[in-house]
C-alpha cells in the first residue's frame, strides 16, 4: 500500500437544515473540501449515506451527486453500512488511493433526516428486521439493553451516563457547526423525558441534516499541494451479527474491539499513544462501552473515567472534542466523515477553542446499528 494523506476537509453546519436539499448539502461540503485541499480535479468519489431512499425518497445518489458537483463522468460509488456509512466511505477512498488506482479521491457522507419521514422507523431498518425491528424495538431500546447490562455488571450509574452528555455538550458549545452548541447540566439529563430506561432524551443523539467531505490523496500528491498533511496511519474495519441477542456479552461491542485491533496493528501503536478520539456516542452508553473496547479505559471503568474528567478536554484522553454525535448532531451517513474532520482539524492545530494542545495522533471510531459494523481510523499530523 502507498502512504495516504488527508489534505482537505469541508462540512455543512449540522442541524435541521430546512432550506438545504440533500444535493446542496453534499455539494457545499464537497466544494469546501476541494477548495481546502487546493486540488483542481478529483479522480473518483465515494458517498456514505444510510438511507436516502427512506429519508428523501432518492436513490442512485452517487451519480446524482457527482453530476450536481459538476464532475459527472468520474467513477462515483455510494457506500452503505448504516451509521458507519461515512467512515466506510473514507476507508474505500483510502484503499483506492493506497492501491494506486487513483491519486485524488473525495470521500463524503450525507443524510437529510428531518424532511418529515418517521426517522426513528427509518433508522430501525438498520437493526435485524425479523428479530428486532418487526417486534417494535428501536435503537434507543437496543442501547437501553446494553446500558442496563453494563449497570448491572459493573455498577455503572445513571449519573455517569449523564456525565457523557454533559461533557459532549460542553465540547459542542465550542463548535459553531454543532446542532446543539450549548451546555447542559447533569440534572437536566436526569430529568429529561424518559425514552427507554435508563436512557432519557438527553442521553440520545438527535435526528439531524448535514454533510461532510474530505479529500484523500497519495503522499506524493499531498506533498506537492503545500497544504497541511494528515497521514492515514491505519484503517480497520470489522462486522458482527445485526441482532443484539446474538452477542454473547451485551456489555461489549466486539466489532469495535476487532476493528481497533486491526488498526492498532497496522499503525504499530497501542491505545496509550492516542492523544484524542472521536467516537460513536449515538447514546451515552455507547461512548462508555466504546472507550473500553478501544482500550482507553479498563472494562467496567468507563463511567468512573468520564465522571473524573479523564475523557474531557484537558483530561488524559479527550473524547469527542467536536461535541460528538450527542451535541454536534448525527446525520447518520455524514457522521463518520465529520469525525475524521474533527481529528484532522485537531492535528492541524486549527480546532480553535477545542484544541488539544500539541496533538499529533488521533483516532476515529464509527459504527453501524448496535455495533454490527465498525470502522476505526488512526491519523497522524505530519506538517
Ligand atoms: N438531544 C437534545 N435535544 C433534543 C434531542 C436530543 N437527542 N432530540 C430532540 N431534542 C429536542 C428538540 O430540539 C426539541 O426541542 P424544541 O422543543 O426546543 O424544539 C425537543 O427536544 C423535542 O424534539 P422532538 O423532535 O419532538 O423529539 P422526539 O421525541 O421526536 O425524538 C429522540 C427524540 C431522542 C427519540 C430522537 O432524537 C431519537 O430517536 N434519537 C436517536 C436517533 C438514533 O437512533 N440514531 C441512530 C443511532 S444508532
Coordinates of C-alpha atoms and ligand atoms in Angstrom, one line a residue:
X1 CA 0.0 0.0 0.0
X2 CA 1.1 3.5 -0.8
X3 CA 1.1 6.1 2.0
X4 CA -2.1 8.0 2.1
X5 CA -3.0 11.5 3.4
X6 CA -6.0 13.7 4.0
X7 CA -5.4 17.2 2.6
X8 CA -8.8 18.9 2.5
X9 CA -11.9 18.9 4.7
X10 CA -15.4 20.6 4.5
X11 CA -18.7 20.2 6.2
X12 CA -22.1 22.0 6.5
X13 CA -23.5 23.1 9.8
X14 CA -25.3 20.2 11.4
X15 CA -28.9 20.6 12.4
X16 CA -32.4 21.0 11.0
X17 CA -31.4 22.5 7.6
X18 CA -34.9 23.1 6.2
X19 CA -33.6 25.3 3.4
X20 CA -31.0 22.8 2.1
X21 CA -31.9 19.8 -0.1
X22 CA -29.6 16.8 0.1
X23 CA -27.7 17.6 -3.1
X24 CA -27.0 21.2 -1.9
X25 CA -25.7 20.0 1.4
X26 CA -23.4 17.5 -0.2
X27 CA -22.1 19.9 -2.8
X28 CA -21.4 22.6 -0.1
X29 CA -19.3 20.1 1.9
X30 CA -17.5 18.7 -1.2
X31 CA -16.6 22.1 -2.7
X32 CA -15.3 23.3 0.7
X33 CA -13.1 20.2 0.9
X34 CA -11.8 20.6 -2.7
X35 CA -11.1 24.3 -2.0
X36 CA -9.4 23.5 1.3
X37 CA -7.1 20.9 -0.5
X38 CA -6.3 23.2 -3.4
X39 CA -6.8 20.4 -5.9
X40 CA -8.1 21.2 -9.4
X41 CA -9.8 17.8 -10.0
X42 CA -10.8 14.6 -8.3
X43 CA -10.3 11.2 -9.9
X44 CA -13.3 9.5 -8.2
X45 CA -15.6 9.8 -5.2
X46 CA -17.4 7.9 -2.6
X47 CA -20.7 8.9 -0.9
X48 CA -21.7 7.5 2.5
X49 CA -25.4 7.5 3.0
X50 CA -27.5 5.2 5.2
X51 CA -30.9 5.6 3.7
X52 CA -31.6 8.4 1.2
X53 CA -34.4 6.3 -0.2
X54 CA -36.3 6.2 3.0
X55 CA -35.4 9.7 4.2
X56 CA -35.9 11.7 1.0
X57 CA -37.1 9.1 -1.5
X58 CA -33.9 9.4 -3.6
X59 CA -31.7 6.5 -4.5
X60 CA -28.9 6.4 -7.1
X61 CA -27.3 9.3 -5.3
X62 CA -23.6 8.5 -6.2
X63 CA -24.3 9.6 -9.9
X64 CA -26.7 12.3 -8.8
X65 CA -24.2 14.0 -6.5
X66 CA -21.3 13.6 -9.0
X67 CA -23.4 15.4 -11.6
X68 CA -24.5 18.1 -9.2
X69 CA -20.9 18.6 -8.1
X70 CA -20.0 19.1 -11.8
X71 CA -17.9 16.0 -12.1
X72 CA -20.3 13.7 -13.9
X73 CA -18.2 11.1 -15.8
X74 CA -15.8 10.1 -13.0
X75 CA -16.4 6.9 -11.0
X76 CA -18.8 7.6 -8.1
X77 CA -19.9 5.0 -5.6
X78 CA -22.4 5.0 -2.8
X79 CA -21.4 3.2 0.4
X80 CA -23.9 1.9 2.9
X81 CA -23.2 0.5 6.3
X82 CA -26.0 2.1 8.4
X83 CA -24.4 4.8 10.7
X84 CA -20.9 3.7 9.7
X85 CA -21.5 4.6 6.1
X86 CA -19.4 7.8 6.3
X87 CA -16.4 6.1 7.9
X88 CA -16.6 3.3 5.4
X89 CA -16.7 5.8 2.5
X90 CA -13.4 7.3 3.8
X91 CA -11.9 3.8 4.1
X92 CA -12.8 3.0 0.5
X93 CA -11.1 6.2 -0.6
X94 CA -8.0 5.3 1.5
X95 CA -7.9 1.8 -0.1
X96 CA -8.3 3.1 -3.6
X97 CA -5.5 5.7 -3.2
X98 CA -3.4 3.2 -1.3
X99 CA -3.7 0.6 -4.0
X100 CA -2.5 3.2 -6.6
X101 CA -5.8 3.1 -8.6
X102 CA -6.4 6.9 -8.1
X103 CA -4.4 9.8 -6.8
X104 CA -7.1 12.2 -5.6
X105 CA -10.4 10.8 -4.2
X106 CA -13.3 12.7 -2.5
X107 CA -14.9 10.8 0.4
X108 CA -18.1 12.3 1.6
X109 CA -21.2 11.5 3.6
X110 CA -24.7 13.0 3.7
X111 CA -28.1 12.4 5.3
X112 CA -31.3 14.5 5.2
X113 CA -33.3 13.2 8.1
X114 CA -35.7 15.9 9.1
X115 CA -37.9 16.2 6.0
X116 CA -41.0 14.7 7.6
X117 CA -40.5 11.0 7.4
X118 CA -40.6 8.9 10.5
X119 CA -36.8 9.0 11.1
X120 CA -36.9 6.5 14.0
X121 CA -38.7 4.0 11.8
X122 CA -36.2 4.5 9.0
X123 CA -33.3 4.1 11.4
X124 CA -34.8 0.9 12.8
X125 CA -34.2 -0.7 9.4
X126 CA -30.5 -0.9 10.4
X127 CA -31.5 -3.4 13.1
X128 CA -32.4 -7.0 12.4
X129 CA -35.8 -6.7 10.8
X130 CA -37.1 -10.2 11.7
X131 CA -35.8 -10.5 15.2
X132 CA -35.8 -6.8 16.4
X133 CA -37.5 -4.1 14.4
X134 CA -40.6 -6.1 13.5
X135 CA -41.2 -6.5 17.2
X136 CA -41.1 -2.8 17.7
X137 CA -37.7 -2.2 19.3
X138 CA -35.9 0.9 18.2
X139 CA -32.2 1.9 18.6
X140 CA -32.8 3.8 21.9
X141 CA -34.4 0.5 23.1
X142 CA -31.4 -1.6 22.0
X143 CA -28.9 0.6 23.6
X144 CA -31.0 0.7 26.7
X145 CA -30.5 -3.1 26.9
X146 CA -26.7 -2.5 26.7
X147 CA -26.9 0.2 29.4
X148 CA -28.9 -2.0 31.8
X149 CA -26.4 -4.8 31.3
X150 CA -23.5 -2.5 31.9
X151 CA -25.1 -1.0 35.0
X152 CA -25.9 -4.5 36.4
X153 CA -22.4 -5.9 35.6
X154 CA -20.2 -3.1 36.6
X155 CA -22.2 -0.8 38.8
X156 CA -22.2 2.0 36.2
X157 CA -24.5 4.7 37.4
X158 CA -27.2 6.9 35.9
X159 CA -25.1 9.9 36.9
X160 CA -22.1 8.6 34.9
X161 CA -24.3 8.2 31.8
X162 CA -25.4 11.8 32.2
X163 CA -21.8 12.9 32.5
X164 CA -21.1 11.7 29.0
X165 CA -23.8 14.0 27.7
X166 CA -22.7 16.9 29.9
X167 CA -19.1 16.6 28.6
X168 CA -20.1 16.3 25.0
X169 CA -22.4 19.4 25.2
X170 CA -19.5 21.3 27.0
X171 CA -17.3 20.4 24.0
X172 CA -20.2 21.1 21.5
X173 CA -20.7 24.6 23.0
X174 CA -17.3 25.4 21.4
X175 CA -18.3 24.1 18.0
X176 CA -20.1 26.6 15.7
X177 CA -21.1 23.7 13.4
X178 CA -22.9 21.8 16.2
X179 CA -26.7 21.2 16.2
X180 CA -26.8 21.9 19.9
X181 CA -23.9 24.3 20.7
X182 CA -24.9 24.8 24.4
X183 CA -24.1 23.3 27.7
X184 CA -26.4 21.1 29.8
X185 CA -26.3 20.0 33.4
X186 CA -26.4 16.6 34.9
X187 CA -29.7 17.4 36.5
X188 CA -31.1 18.4 33.1
X189 CA -30.1 15.0 31.7
X190 CA -31.5 13.1 34.7
X191 CA -34.8 15.0 34.5
X192 CA -35.3 14.9 30.7
X193 CA -38.0 12.9 29.1
X194 CA -37.7 9.1 29.5
X195 CA -37.1 7.3 26.2
X196 CA -36.2 3.7 27.2
X197 CA -35.0 3.1 30.7
X198 CA -32.3 4.2 31.7
X199 CA -31.9 6.4 28.6
X200 CA -33.6 9.7 28.6
X201 CA -33.9 12.4 25.8
X202 CA -30.5 14.0 26.7
X203 CA -28.8 10.6 26.5
X204 CA -29.7 10.3 22.8
X205 CA -28.0 11.7 19.7
X206 CA -30.6 13.7 17.7
X207 CA -32.1 13.5 14.3
X208 CA -30.0 15.7 12.0
X209 CA -29.4 17.0 8.5
X210 CA -25.8 17.5 7.3
X211 CA -23.0 16.6 5.0
X212 CA -19.2 16.3 5.3
X213 CA -16.4 15.6 2.9
X214 CA -12.6 15.0 2.8
X215 CA -10.0 14.8 0.1
X216 CA -7.8 11.7 0.2
X217 CA -4.6 11.7 -1.8
X218 CA -1.3 9.8 -2.1
X219 CA 1.5 11.2 0.0
X220 CA 3.3 12.3 -3.2
X221 CA 0.4 14.5 -4.3
X222 CA -0.1 15.8 -0.8
X223 CA 3.5 17.0 -0.6
X224 CA 3.1 18.9 -3.8
X225 CA 0.0 20.7 -2.7
X226 CA 1.7 22.6 0.1
X227 CA -1.2 22.3 2.5
X228 CA -1.2 20.8 6.0
X229 CA -0.8 17.0 5.7
X230 CA -2.6 14.5 7.9
X231 CA -1.4 11.0 7.3
X232 CA -3.7 7.9 7.5
X233 CA -1.7 5.5 9.6
X234 CA -4.4 2.8 9.7
X235 CA -7.9 1.9 8.6
X236 CA -9.6 -1.1 10.5
X237 CA -13.0 -2.5 9.6
X238 CA -15.0 -5.3 11.2
X239 CA -18.5 -6.7 11.3
X240 CA -20.8 -8.6 13.6
X241 CA -24.3 -10.0 13.6
X242 CA -27.1 -7.4 13.5
X243 CA -29.2 -8.8 16.3
X244 CA -28.1 -7.8 19.8
X245 CA -29.4 -11.1 21.3
X246 CA -26.7 -13.0 19.2
X247 CA -24.0 -11.3 21.2
X248 CA -22.6 -13.5 24.0
X249 CA -21.9 -10.5 26.3
X250 CA -24.2 -7.5 25.9
X251 CA -21.8 -5.2 27.7
X252 CA -19.4 -5.5 24.8
X253 CA -19.4 -4.4 21.2
X254 CA -16.9 -6.9 19.7
X255 CA -16.8 -5.3 16.2
X256 CA -15.3 -2.2 17.8
X257 CA -12.6 -4.2 19.5
X258 CA -11.8 -6.1 16.3
X259 CA -11.6 -3.0 14.1
X260 CA -9.4 -1.3 16.7
X261 CA -7.1 -4.3 17.0
X262 CA -6.6 -4.3 13.2
X263 CA -6.0 -0.5 13.2
X264 CA -3.5 -0.5 16.1
X265 CA -1.6 -3.4 14.4
X266 CA -1.4 -1.5 11.1
X267 CA -0.3 1.7 12.8
X268 CA 2.2 -0.2 15.1
X269 CA 0.7 1.7 18.0
X270 CA -1.0 1.0 21.4
X271 CA -4.1 2.8 22.8
X272 CA -1.8 4.8 25.2
X273 CA -0.3 6.6 22.1
X274 CA -3.7 8.1 21.0
X275 CA -3.9 11.7 22.1
X276 CA -7.6 12.3 21.2
X277 CA -10.5 10.4 19.8
X278 CA -13.9 11.0 18.1
X279 CA -16.1 8.0 19.0
X280 CA -19.6 7.0 18.1
X281 CA -21.7 8.3 21.0
X282 CA -25.1 7.7 19.5
X283 CA -26.2 7.1 23.1
X284 CA -24.3 7.9 26.2
X285 CA -23.8 4.2 27.0
X286 CA -22.3 3.7 23.5
X287 CA -19.4 6.1 24.3
X288 CA -18.7 4.3 27.6
X289 CA -18.6 0.8 26.0
X290 CA -16.6 2.0 23.0
X291 CA -13.9 3.7 25.2
X292 CA -13.5 0.3 26.9
X293 CA -13.4 -1.6 23.6
X294 CA -10.7 0.8 22.2
X295 CA -8.5 0.1 25.3
X296 CA -8.6 3.7 26.6
X297 CA -10.0 2.5 29.9
X298 CA -10.3 -0.9 31.6
X299 CA -13.6 -2.8 31.2
X300 CA -16.1 -1.5 33.7
X301 CA -14.2 1.7 34.5
X302 CA -15.5 3.9 31.7
X303 CA -18.3 5.5 33.8
X304 CA -15.7 6.5 36.5
X305 CA -13.4 7.8 33.8
X306 CA -15.9 10.2 32.3
X307 CA -17.1 11.5 35.7
X308 CA -13.5 12.1 36.8
X309 CA -12.8 14.1 33.7
X310 CA -10.3 11.7 32.1
X311 CA -12.1 11.9 28.7
X312 CA -12.9 15.6 28.6
X313 CA -10.8 18.5 27.0
X314 CA -7.8 18.9 29.3
X315 CA -8.1 15.3 30.5
X316 CA -5.9 12.2 29.9
X317 CA -7.6 11.2 26.6
X318 CA -10.1 13.8 25.3
X319 CA -13.0 12.1 23.6
X320 CA -15.4 13.8 21.3
X321 CA -14.0 17.3 21.3
X322 CA -16.4 18.2 18.5
X323 CA -19.3 17.6 20.8
X324 CA -19.8 14.1 19.4
X325 CA -22.9 12.8 17.9
X326 CA -24.7 13.9 21.0
X327 CA -24.2 17.7 20.7
X328 CA -22.8 18.1 17.2
X329 CA -25.6 16.0 15.7
X330 CA -25.9 12.7 13.9
X331 CA -26.8 12.9 10.2
X332 CA -26.1 9.2 10.0
X333 CA -24.3 8.9 6.7
X334 CA -22.2 12.0 7.4
X335 CA -21.2 11.4 11.0
X336 CA -18.1 9.2 10.3
X337 CA -16.7 11.7 7.9
X338 CA -17.3 14.6 10.3
X339 CA -15.4 12.6 12.9
X340 CA -12.4 12.5 10.6
X341 CA -12.7 16.2 10.0
X342 CA -12.5 17.0 13.7
X343 CA -9.4 14.9 14.2
X344 CA -7.8 16.5 11.1
X345 CA -8.5 20.0 12.5
X346 CA -7.0 18.9 15.8
X347 CA -3.9 17.5 14.2
X348 CA -3.5 20.6 12.0
X349 CA -3.7 22.7 15.2
X350 CA -6.8 24.6 13.9
X351 CA -9.5 23.4 16.3
X352 CA -9.8 26.8 18.0
X353 CA -11.2 26.8 21.5
X354 CA -11.5 23.0 21.3
X355 CA -7.8 22.5 20.5
X356 CA -5.9 19.7 22.3
X357 CA -2.5 21.3 22.7
X358 CA 0.2 19.7 20.6
X359 CA -2.0 16.8 19.4
X360 CA -0.1 14.6 16.9
X361 CA -2.1 11.3 16.8
X362 CA -5.8 10.9 16.8
X363 CA -8.4 8.1 16.3
X364 CA -11.9 7.9 14.9
X365 CA -14.4 5.1 15.6
X366 CA -17.7 5.0 13.6
X367 CA -20.2 2.1 13.9
X368 CA -23.5 0.9 12.4
X369 CA -26.6 -0.2 14.3
X370 CA -25.9 -1.6 17.7
X371 CA -22.3 -2.4 16.6
X372 CA -22.8 -4.8 13.6
X373 CA -20.2 -2.8 11.6
X374 CA -17.3 -0.6 12.8
X375 CA -14.6 1.4 11.1
X376 CA -11.6 2.7 13.0
X377 CA -9.0 5.2 11.6
X378 CA -5.8 6.4 13.1
X379 CA -4.4 9.6 11.8
X380 CA -1.1 11.5 12.3
X381 CA -0.4 15.2 11.7
X382 CA 2.9 15.4 9.8
X383 CA 3.0 19.1 8.8
Ligands
LIG1 N1 -30.7 15.9 22.4 C1 -31.1 17.2 22.8 N2 -32.3 17.7 22.4 C2 -33.1 17.0 21.6 C3 -32.8 15.7 21.2 C4 -31.5 15.2 21.6 N3 -31.2 14.0 21.2 N4 -33.7 15.3 20.4 C5 -34.7 16.2 20.3 N5 -34.3 17.3 21.1 C6 -35.0 18.5 21.4 C7 -35.6 19.1 20.1 O1 -34.7 20.1 19.6 C8 -36.9 19.7 20.6 O2 -36.6 20.9 21.2 P1 -37.6 22.2 21.0 O3 -38.9 21.7 21.5 O4 -36.9 23.3 21.8 O5 -37.6 22.4 19.5 C9 -37.3 18.7 21.7 O6 -36.1 18.1 22.2 C10 -38.3 17.7 21.2 O7 -37.8 17.1 20.0 P2 -38.6 16.0 19.2 O8 -38.1 16.1 17.8 O9 -40.1 16.1 19.4 O10 -38.0 14.7 19.9 P3 -38.5 13.3 19.7 O11 -39.2 12.9 20.9 O12 -39.3 13.1 18.4 O13 -37.2 12.5 19.5 C11 -35.5 11.1 20.3 C12 -36.2 12.4 20.5 C13 -34.4 11.0 21.4 C14 -36.4 9.9 20.5 C15 -34.8 11.1 18.9 O14 -33.9 12.2 18.8 C16 -34.0 9.8 18.7 O15 -34.6 8.8 18.4 N6 -32.7 9.9 18.7 C17 -31.9 8.7 18.4 C18 -31.5 8.7 16.9 C19 -30.9 7.4 16.6 O16 -31.3 6.3 16.9 N7 -29.8 7.4 15.8 C20 -29.1 6.3 15.3 C21 -28.3 5.8 16.4 S1 -27.7 4.1 16.1

